[in-house]
Amino acid sequence: MSKTDDLTGLVAELGALGYPAPLPQHFGQAQSFSWVADCLAWLCTRAAPGLALPPRDYSSEAARVAFFSGLGTAFYEQTHIRLNLRRLYRSGGSAARELQRLAAALRAAAAAVAAAPPAPAGPPEPAVLQRQLMAGLAAARQQAAQLEAAVAAAGQELAVLEGRVEKRQSELDRLERRLYSLQAIKPAHSGQVEALEAELSTLYEQYLHKFRNLEYLEGVLDRRSAAQQAEADEADRQLRHIQRQVAAEELALMQCGGGGEHGGAAAAVLGSTDSDDSEAELAAGLGGQQALPKLEAGAVVGAASVAAAAAALDLLPGEGSGLAASSGRAGAGTAVPGVLQKPMENVKPFYERVCTGCVNADSSAKTFVRQDYDEKCEHGVNLVINSFFQNLHIATAMAAYFENDTVALPGCACFFKVAACRAKADALQFLDYQNMRGGKVVLASIAQPECDYGKEAKGDALHAFQLLLALSKMAFSQLRELHAAAREKEDPELQDFVNSKLHELALAIREMGSYVCELERVGKGLPTFHFDRRIKKRHGLVLSATVKLPVAV
């Protein structure tokens, strides 16, 4: 039977008996104890009208226990009915069942009294009276035997409970003595531990102070570097402005007296010196002519002056072919020292090779730009291209991992994004170089990179930086091998190109090695968070500048 059924039956029984107080809303809680006690007192008084009730004091637990004990004892002495005081004291579903049982007994007794026939007017016969007394005596003896058995069982249960309580009390005393002895004993290294904790707190305060100073100094350094870069750009712009003015003045002096078209070009150049264009625009403004050295004032521009200008410029034989033709027209075939008279004689072998074309080793298509480009060098360039693309793939995966909300290290993500941009730029530069030399670009398949860089021992940041450092060192070794192959095949142009990339990669390896050393020194946790903030300030600006730069076609 559920608690709801018990409460419903109790309300019905109390209503039949005419109990005035309603059932509380939160029956079974501490505030329902007074209602249970009052209802029990009312039922006991209804069953035994002359019952002496103990004082109703529910303020403390001892007073509540005394009230129930006194009421149960008085009710048993007058009616020989034993109540289950434990269930009644809990004021829950069991108390409702106990009250319902007592109320049902009272209602049944009242119904039996109402239904009994009226007693005869005369005195009962002796035999009938004797039989009634004997039956009542037998019922009383049977009830007494049952009560004695219940008392014996309760006594045994009480003895068992007292034994358990005594055992628990002895165990509690033993544990309290043990606790007191342990508290009285001072550990051997407690003083040293306290001293180390105080020292650690002092060092941590110093670390925070120095870290804040370091952040401030880095900010000052960044602002100073930006100001110096702006000053350098302004100085470079002014220098180019002065160079254009000087070039325009020299051209005007050289062409003085000529007037015409070149004079207008010089005036146009002088009028455009305030712009921020390059020297190539100066040559374009002069109709594609090359600026010549400054001549003496009043010199006449002719064949001899042109030849002297060509000798002063120290032109190569191939570059003076046009000057030779102009000098032949002006000087009636007079030979100019240092200027090639028959350029096609030396160009003829190269011209025939260009017309014939060259076939790559792994392709049937002809290439007209390949010259002294060995297959070993071509294969090495392809290996470097694929290595840089593999590094791009892995660095992009690292950036995505550290930018995820479960890791949330934006500084590390910025660094790996910058590394990915650099790897992509290097790969595209080697790809353009391969096409420039007439080789064939062969791209290999890229393996799937690792997606989770979390390591319990060293930390995800240190693991990722160590992995990228190892990949950069591997790329550096491949560039060294390519440089050795170019030196073996006597390819100085490829050596110069690889040399520039070797220096850039060495600087990147130096930077990543410093980061790996810092992460190994500081460890995981809060130091990694401060490290991430610091590199975010350094590489966030580099990333934004890299992303906003236009791609040169």
XYZ file of C-alpha atoms in Angstrom:
553
model
C 0.000 0.000 0.000
C 1.353 3.417 -0.936
C 1.647 6.488 1.237
C -1.266 8.159 -0.622
C -3.578 5.205 0.135
C -2.570 5.314 3.820
C -3.349 9.024 4.060
C -6.682 8.557 2.266
C -7.721 5.768 4.660
C -6.623 7.817 7.685
C -8.658 10.843 6.572
C -11.721 8.606 6.051
C -11.415 7.001 9.497
C -10.869 10.318 11.274
C -13.825 11.838 9.422
C -16.036 8.972 10.541
C -14.939 9.519 14.145
C -15.431 13.310 13.864
C -11.808 14.515 14.316
C -11.862 18.344 13.854
C -8.268 19.121 12.719
C -7.532 18.688 8.951
C -4.556 16.755 7.574
C -1.430 18.980 6.991
C -0.266 19.582 3.417
C 3.336 18.382 3.936
C 2.630 15.227 5.896
C 5.767 13.250 6.754
C 8.058 16.247 7.429
C 9.224 17.754 10.710
C 6.354 20.252 10.956
C 3.745 17.409 10.870
C 4.927 15.965 14.223
C 2.593 18.161 16.291
C -0.433 17.057 14.216
C 0.425 13.350 14.705
C 0.887 13.889 18.477
C -2.403 15.758 18.826
C -4.300 13.178 16.762
C -2.847 10.324 18.850
C -3.811 12.084 22.099
C -7.367 12.613 20.783
C -7.746 8.956 19.779
C -6.355 7.720 23.134
C -8.735 10.006 25.026
C -11.627 8.717 22.863
C -10.701 5.098 23.617
C -10.063 5.693 27.340
C -12.052 8.681 28.602
C -10.328 8.781 31.976
C -6.766 8.732 30.549
C -4.263 11.154 32.143
C -2.309 12.833 29.299
C 1.324 13.936 29.808
C 2.190 17.605 29.187
C 2.269 18.496 25.461
C 5.776 19.879 24.950
C 7.268 19.406 21.430
C 10.085 21.965 21.676
C 12.971 19.472 21.904
C 13.635 15.880 20.994
C 13.781 14.798 24.659
C 10.381 16.413 25.321
C 8.846 14.666 22.285
C 10.237 11.291 23.371
C 8.935 11.824 26.946
C 5.456 12.712 25.637
C 5.170 9.585 23.482
C 6.578 7.314 26.194
C 4.185 8.649 28.849
C 1.155 8.504 26.562
C 1.927 4.934 25.433
C 2.475 3.730 29.026
C -0.726 5.312 30.323
C -2.769 3.985 27.394
C -1.399 0.434 27.888
C -2.144 0.446 31.635
C -5.763 1.401 31.045
C -6.626 -0.507 27.848
C -3.870 -3.198 27.624
C -3.288 -2.104 23.987
C 0.367 -1.600 22.991
C 1.095 1.141 20.466
C 4.023 1.138 18.023
C 5.620 4.364 19.254
C 8.570 4.162 16.786
C 6.304 4.395 13.776
C 4.316 7.196 15.365
C 7.477 9.151 16.212
C 8.663 9.140 12.577
C 5.505 11.055 11.505
C 5.539 9.457 8.073
C 3.611 6.790 6.172
C 4.091 4.249 8.987
C 2.584 6.769 11.474
C -0.414 7.181 9.167
C -0.931 3.390 9.081
C -0.677 3.152 12.912
C -3.185 5.989 13.412
C -5.500 4.432 10.826
C -5.329 1.078 12.659
C -6.221 2.711 16.014
C -9.033 4.812 14.464
C -10.462 1.753 12.669
C -10.484 -0.188 15.977
C -12.327 2.651 17.709
C -14.874 2.932 14.892
C -15.435 -0.834 14.916
C -15.954 -0.809 18.688
C -18.414 2.070 18.395
C -20.328 0.229 15.653
C -20.411 -2.965 17.756
C -21.764 -1.085 20.754
C -24.438 0.554 18.600
C -25.474 -2.779 17.054
C -25.572 -4.794 20.330
C -29.083 -5.670 21.666
C -30.147 -3.950 24.815
C -29.323 -5.730 28.047
C -32.160 -7.498 29.859
C -33.811 -5.646 32.656
C -33.333 -8.376 35.233
C -30.078 -9.703 36.577
C -28.390 -12.416 34.447
C -28.533 -16.027 35.404
C -25.550 -17.432 37.348
C -24.722 -20.015 34.705
C -24.736 -17.452 31.918
C -22.680 -15.077 34.004
C -20.176 -17.818 34.803
C -19.780 -18.751 31.133
C -19.202 -15.124 30.215
C -16.607 -14.695 32.951
C -14.785 -17.870 31.901
C -14.724 -16.784 28.238
C -13.418 -13.345 29.177
C -10.784 -14.917 31.447
C -9.610 -17.247 28.639
C -9.375 -14.324 26.178
C -7.459 -12.287 28.741
C -5.020 -15.168 29.376
C -4.468 -15.640 25.627
C -3.838 -11.923 25.180
C -1.490 -11.953 28.182
C 0.470 -14.859 26.678
C 0.786 -13.004 23.380
C 1.920 -9.876 25.165
C 4.503 -11.811 27.185
C 5.894 -13.318 23.982
C 6.054 -9.877 22.397
C 7.789 -8.506 25.502
C 10.332 -11.335 25.407
C 11.048 -10.708 21.687
C 11.380 -6.975 22.323
C 13.761 -7.728 25.206
C 15.946 -9.882 22.965
C 15.962 -7.216 20.240
C 16.827 -4.596 22.828
C 19.730 -6.700 24.074
C 21.058 -7.129 20.520
C 20.786 -3.409 19.848
C 22.505 -2.553 23.130
C 25.357 -4.900 22.203
C 25.728 -3.225 18.798
C 25.665 0.217 20.368
C 28.308 -0.788 22.887
C 30.507 -2.222 20.130
C 30.178 0.935 18.025
C 30.894 3.089 21.051
C 34.093 1.188 21.809
C 35.166 1.481 18.149
C 34.430 5.219 18.201
C 36.534 5.655 21.372
C 39.408 3.760 19.779
C 39.270 5.887 16.605
C 39.129 9.102 18.635
C 42.241 8.065 20.573
C 43.950 7.221 17.275
C 43.003 10.600 15.802
C 44.292 12.428 18.868
C 47.605 10.563 18.693
C 47.985 11.316 14.970
C 47.238 14.993 15.514
C 49.805 15.142 18.304
C 52.540 13.687 16.037
C 54.223 16.289 13.800
C 55.645 15.035 10.464
C 59.406 14.968 10.087
C 59.572 17.355 7.125
C 56.653 19.635 7.931
C 58.914 22.607 8.701
C 60.832 22.154 5.456
C 57.563 21.860 3.506
C 56.245 25.083 5.030
C 59.492 26.872 4.209
C 59.362 25.604 0.609
C 55.744 26.701 0.267
C 56.630 30.190 1.464
C 59.586 30.295 -0.941
C 57.365 29.060 -3.782
C 54.830 31.795 -3.065
C 57.588 34.430 -3.133
C 58.998 33.067 -6.401
C 55.547 33.014 -7.976
C 55.010 36.671 -7.061
C 58.400 37.520 -8.582
C 57.501 35.535 -11.694
C 54.234 37.444 -12.131
C 56.025 40.747 -11.614
C 58.718 39.915 -14.172
C 56.164 38.570 -16.641
C 54.174 41.798 -16.488
C 57.388 43.793 -16.954
C 58.300 41.560 -19.896
C 54.929 42.156 -21.537
C 55.308 45.904 -21.064
C 58.842 45.902 -22.507
C 57.743 43.799 -25.471
C 54.963 46.285 -26.168
C 57.456 49.173 -26.007
C 59.814 47.243 -28.320
C 57.021 46.593 -30.827
C 56.028 50.255 -30.893
C 59.665 51.336 -31.298
C 60.203 48.802 -34.099
C 57.091 50.057 -35.868
C 58.281 53.669 -35.546
C 61.740 52.755 -36.879
C 60.185 50.867 -39.781
C 58.025 53.871 -40.604
C 61.088 56.138 -40.493
C 63.000 53.739 -42.750
C 60.133 53.629 -45.245
C 59.943 57.414 -45.277
C 63.706 57.701 -45.796
C 63.555 55.157 -48.629
C 60.709 57.060 -50.253
C 62.639 60.338 -50.047
C 65.755 58.634 -51.473
C 63.811 57.336 -54.470
C 62.356 60.817 -54.930
C 65.845 62.331 -54.995
C 67.073 59.637 -57.407
C 64.267 60.406 -59.841
C 65.024 64.140 -59.642
C 68.739 63.535 -60.313
C 67.987 61.194 -63.222
C 65.592 63.705 -64.756
C 68.119 66.533 -64.404
C 70.867 64.421 -66.023
C 68.569 63.576 -68.910
C 67.686 67.220 -69.382
C 71.393 68.178 -69.441
C 72.215 65.400 -71.915
C 69.446 66.373 -74.284
C 69.847 70.117 -74.007
C 69.433 71.765 -77.352
C 67.649 68.686 -78.784
C 64.179 69.741 -77.645
C 61.283 67.958 -79.198
C 59.958 64.698 -77.950
C 62.687 63.900 -75.396
C 62.448 67.368 -73.900
C 58.757 66.824 -73.297
C 59.498 63.435 -71.700
C 62.057 65.027 -69.367
C 59.532 67.701 -68.397
C 56.990 64.955 -67.705
C 59.457 63.108 -65.479
C 60.357 66.299 -63.603
C 56.693 66.979 -63.075
C 56.073 63.480 -61.649
C 58.921 63.400 -59.090
C 56.518 63.927 -56.211
C 54.899 60.527 -56.780
C 55.983 57.342 -54.983
C 56.629 55.214 -58.097
C 59.652 53.052 -58.807
C 62.587 53.579 -61.185
C 60.858 51.386 -63.758
C 58.211 54.074 -64.257
C 60.997 56.579 -64.923
C 62.285 54.430 -67.770
C 58.734 54.006 -69.083
C 58.239 57.791 -69.038
C 61.346 58.171 -71.198
C 59.967 55.940 -73.920
C 61.940 52.846 -72.848
C 65.379 54.499 -73.201
C 68.087 53.829 -70.655
C 69.362 56.810 -68.658
C 72.917 57.647 -69.770
C 75.723 59.105 -67.653
C 75.947 62.829 -67.172
C 77.931 64.584 -69.944
C 79.896 67.776 -69.823
C 77.926 70.954 -70.226
C 77.548 72.059 -73.823
C 78.552 68.693 -75.368
C 77.017 67.782 -78.709
C 75.035 64.544 -78.741
C 76.453 62.517 -81.626
C 78.102 59.245 -82.520
C 81.288 59.913 -80.529
C 79.353 61.013 -77.426
C 77.132 57.913 -77.635
C 80.167 55.657 -77.974
C 81.821 57.350 -74.984
C 78.622 56.919 -72.976
C 78.490 53.239 -73.902
C 82.137 52.774 -72.868
C 81.451 54.592 -69.583
C 78.480 52.304 -68.875
C 80.710 49.236 -69.495
C 78.066 47.511 -71.598
C 78.248 43.811 -72.361
C 78.837 42.842 -76.005
C 75.266 41.697 -76.460
C 73.871 44.863 -74.897
C 75.761 47.189 -77.274
C 74.357 45.811 -80.495
C 71.860 48.626 -80.836
C 74.536 51.245 -80.112
C 76.791 49.738 -82.712
C 74.118 50.065 -85.327
C 73.480 53.702 -84.443
C 77.194 54.469 -84.451
C 77.559 52.829 -87.866
C 74.887 55.058 -89.240
C 76.453 58.157 -87.706
C 80.127 57.426 -88.267
C 80.090 55.669 -91.661
C 81.127 52.197 -90.413
C 83.697 53.342 -87.889
C 84.326 50.553 -85.304
C 83.550 51.418 -81.684
C 85.871 49.825 -79.076
C 84.089 47.381 -76.713
C 80.970 47.033 -78.891
C 80.172 43.799 -80.758
C 79.926 44.324 -84.517
C 78.474 40.894 -85.495
C 76.330 39.618 -82.648
C 74.665 36.737 -84.539
C 77.955 34.806 -84.811
C 77.989 34.077 -81.042
C 74.211 33.804 -80.674
C 73.844 31.258 -83.481
C 74.434 28.035 -81.372
C 71.917 29.105 -78.741
C 69.451 30.138 -81.429
C 69.631 26.700 -83.070
C 69.131 25.010 -79.664
C 66.083 27.136 -78.967
C 64.574 26.356 -82.340
C 65.185 22.629 -81.814
C 63.786 22.578 -78.254
C 64.529 20.208 -75.378
C 62.525 17.202 -74.195
C 62.099 16.467 -70.451
C 63.019 13.039 -69.170
C 59.490 12.274 -67.911
C 57.460 14.028 -70.644
C 57.164 14.011 -74.401
C 56.508 17.766 -74.558
C 59.264 20.112 -75.687
C 60.579 22.893 -73.487
C 62.344 25.941 -74.908
C 63.659 27.375 -71.633
C 65.549 24.392 -70.177
C 69.307 24.868 -70.179
C 71.954 23.056 -68.116
C 69.257 21.798 -65.698
C 70.111 18.287 -64.541
C 67.457 15.655 -63.847
C 68.849 15.100 -60.342
C 68.307 18.774 -59.531
C 64.808 18.621 -61.031
C 63.945 15.606 -58.851
C 65.352 17.347 -55.761
C 63.219 20.438 -56.392
C 60.106 18.234 -56.642
C 61.003 16.584 -53.329
C 61.339 20.003 -51.677
C 57.979 21.139 -53.131
C 56.186 18.064 -51.750
C 57.928 18.447 -48.393
C 56.751 22.053 -48.055
C 53.192 21.070 -49.026
C 53.268 18.298 -46.390
C 54.456 20.831 -43.771
C 51.633 23.162 -44.891
C 49.085 20.377 -44.337
C 50.405 19.485 -40.872
C 50.739 23.132 -39.735
C 47.147 23.794 -40.851
C 45.936 20.788 -38.833
C 47.855 22.079 -35.784
C 46.318 25.532 -36.156
C 42.829 24.023 -36.341
C 43.511 21.872 -33.247
C 44.733 24.775 -31.088
C 41.912 27.063 -32.277
C 39.249 24.529 -31.203
C 37.168 25.498 -28.147
C 38.318 22.390 -26.258
C 41.970 23.596 -26.406
C 41.611 27.410 -26.757
C 45.239 28.458 -27.309
C 44.859 31.232 -29.934
C 48.534 32.255 -29.783
C 49.717 28.786 -30.801
C 47.030 28.756 -33.517
C 48.368 32.076 -34.892
C 51.930 30.725 -34.908
C 50.972 27.575 -36.828
C 48.889 29.617 -39.281
C 51.952 31.789 -39.971
C 54.040 28.626 -40.380
C 51.465 27.269 -42.839
C 51.533 30.515 -44.848
C 55.353 30.393 -44.985
C 55.358 26.753 -46.078
C 52.820 27.522 -48.804
C 54.828 30.514 -50.033
C 58.045 28.460 -50.124
C 56.325 25.617 -51.983
C 54.884 28.000 -54.582
C 58.278 29.717 -55.027
C 59.996 26.377 -55.715
C 57.105 25.444 -58.015
C 57.596 28.679 -59.988
C 61.346 28.055 -60.048
C 60.804 24.560 -61.479
C 58.681 25.993 -64.281
C 61.161 28.834 -64.818
C 64.016 26.361 -65.418
C 61.941 24.215 -67.763
C 61.400 21.303 -65.386
C 58.211 19.377 -64.740
C 56.368 19.725 -61.413
C 55.386 16.328 -59.964
C 53.117 16.543 -56.884
C 52.791 13.491 -54.643
C 49.804 12.533 -52.489
C 49.678 14.082 -49.006
C 49.116 11.778 -46.026
C 46.438 12.601 -43.451
C 48.027 14.518 -40.552
C 47.520 13.861 -36.851
C 44.330 15.483 -35.487
C 44.955 15.231 -31.718
C 48.196 16.560 -30.239
C 47.306 16.128 -26.553
C 50.093 14.435 -24.563
C 49.669 13.876 -20.805
C 53.409 13.753 -20.138
C 54.640 16.849 -21.982
C 51.513 18.758 -23.028
C 49.944 19.396 -26.434
C 51.770 22.693 -27.103
C 55.246 21.223 -26.522
C 54.420 18.129 -28.600
C 53.172 20.215 -31.544
C 56.180 22.573 -31.486
C 58.607 19.638 -31.313
C 56.871 17.961 -34.262
C 56.984 21.126 -36.393
C 60.652 21.657 -35.444
C 61.468 18.121 -36.596
C 59.644 18.706 -39.912
C 61.527 21.986 -40.435
C 64.857 20.251 -39.787
C 63.918 17.557 -42.295
C 63.113 20.254 -44.886
C 66.445 21.937 -44.081
C 68.263 18.639 -44.740
C 66.463 18.265 -48.077
C 67.520 21.792 -49.056
C 71.124 20.927 -48.122
C 70.958 17.834 -50.317
C 69.517 19.899 -53.174
C 72.307 22.462 -52.746
C 74.894 19.666 -52.828
C 73.349 18.265 -56.018
C 73.390 21.729 -57.623
C 77.059 22.161 -56.667
C 77.864 18.718 -58.060
C 76.102 19.492 -61.355
C 77.667 22.979 -61.473
C 74.366 24.883 -61.321
C 75.224 28.209 -59.602
C 71.775 29.719 -60.258
C 70.054 26.940 -58.297
C 72.676 27.247 -55.550
C 71.906 30.944 -55.096
C 68.172 30.286 -54.944
C 68.580 27.476 -52.394
C 71.001 29.575 -50.317
C 68.362 32.248 -49.734
C 65.834 29.637 -48.624
C 68.368 27.948 -46.361
C 68.914 31.190 -44.466
C 65.169 31.790 -44.030
C 64.598 28.229 -42.817
C 67.529 28.467 -40.406
C 65.964 31.563 -38.813
C 62.618 29.738 -38.491
C 64.331 26.721 -36.881
C 66.074 29.061 -34.432
C 62.726 30.587 -33.433
C 60.957 27.230 -33.006
C 63.906 25.829 -31.021
C 63.644 28.752 -28.600
C 59.904 28.098 -28.152
C 60.521 24.382 -27.489
C 63.148 25.269 -24.861
C 60.758 27.712 -23.142
C 57.919 25.161 -23.066
C 60.192 22.464 -21.634
C 61.382 24.901 -18.975
C 58.001 26.250 -17.797
C 55.921 23.035 -18.103
C 52.150 22.667 -18.522
C 49.245 24.594 -17.029
C 49.350 28.328 -16.269
C 52.837 28.928 -17.824
C 51.532 27.558 -21.135
C 48.667 30.076 -20.977
C 51.112 32.985 -20.471
C 53.342 31.619 -23.270
C 50.319 31.508 -25.588
C 49.418 35.136 -24.829
C 52.976 36.278 -25.510
C 53.329 34.587 -28.906
C 49.833 35.759 -29.880
C 51.032 39.376 -29.567
C 54.083 38.590 -31.661
C 52.544 36.447 -34.406
C 49.034 37.898 -34.519
C 50.285 41.026 -36.311
C 52.417 38.888 -38.651
C 49.389 36.751 -39.492
C 47.155 39.753 -40.183
C 49.832 41.325 -42.385
C 50.338 38.014 -44.215
C 46.651 37.570 -44.859
C 46.119 41.152 -46.067
C 49.090 41.139 -48.471
C 47.944 40.998 -52.147
C 49.069 38.012 -54.157
C 51.523 38.983 -56.915
C 50.552 37.587 -60.315
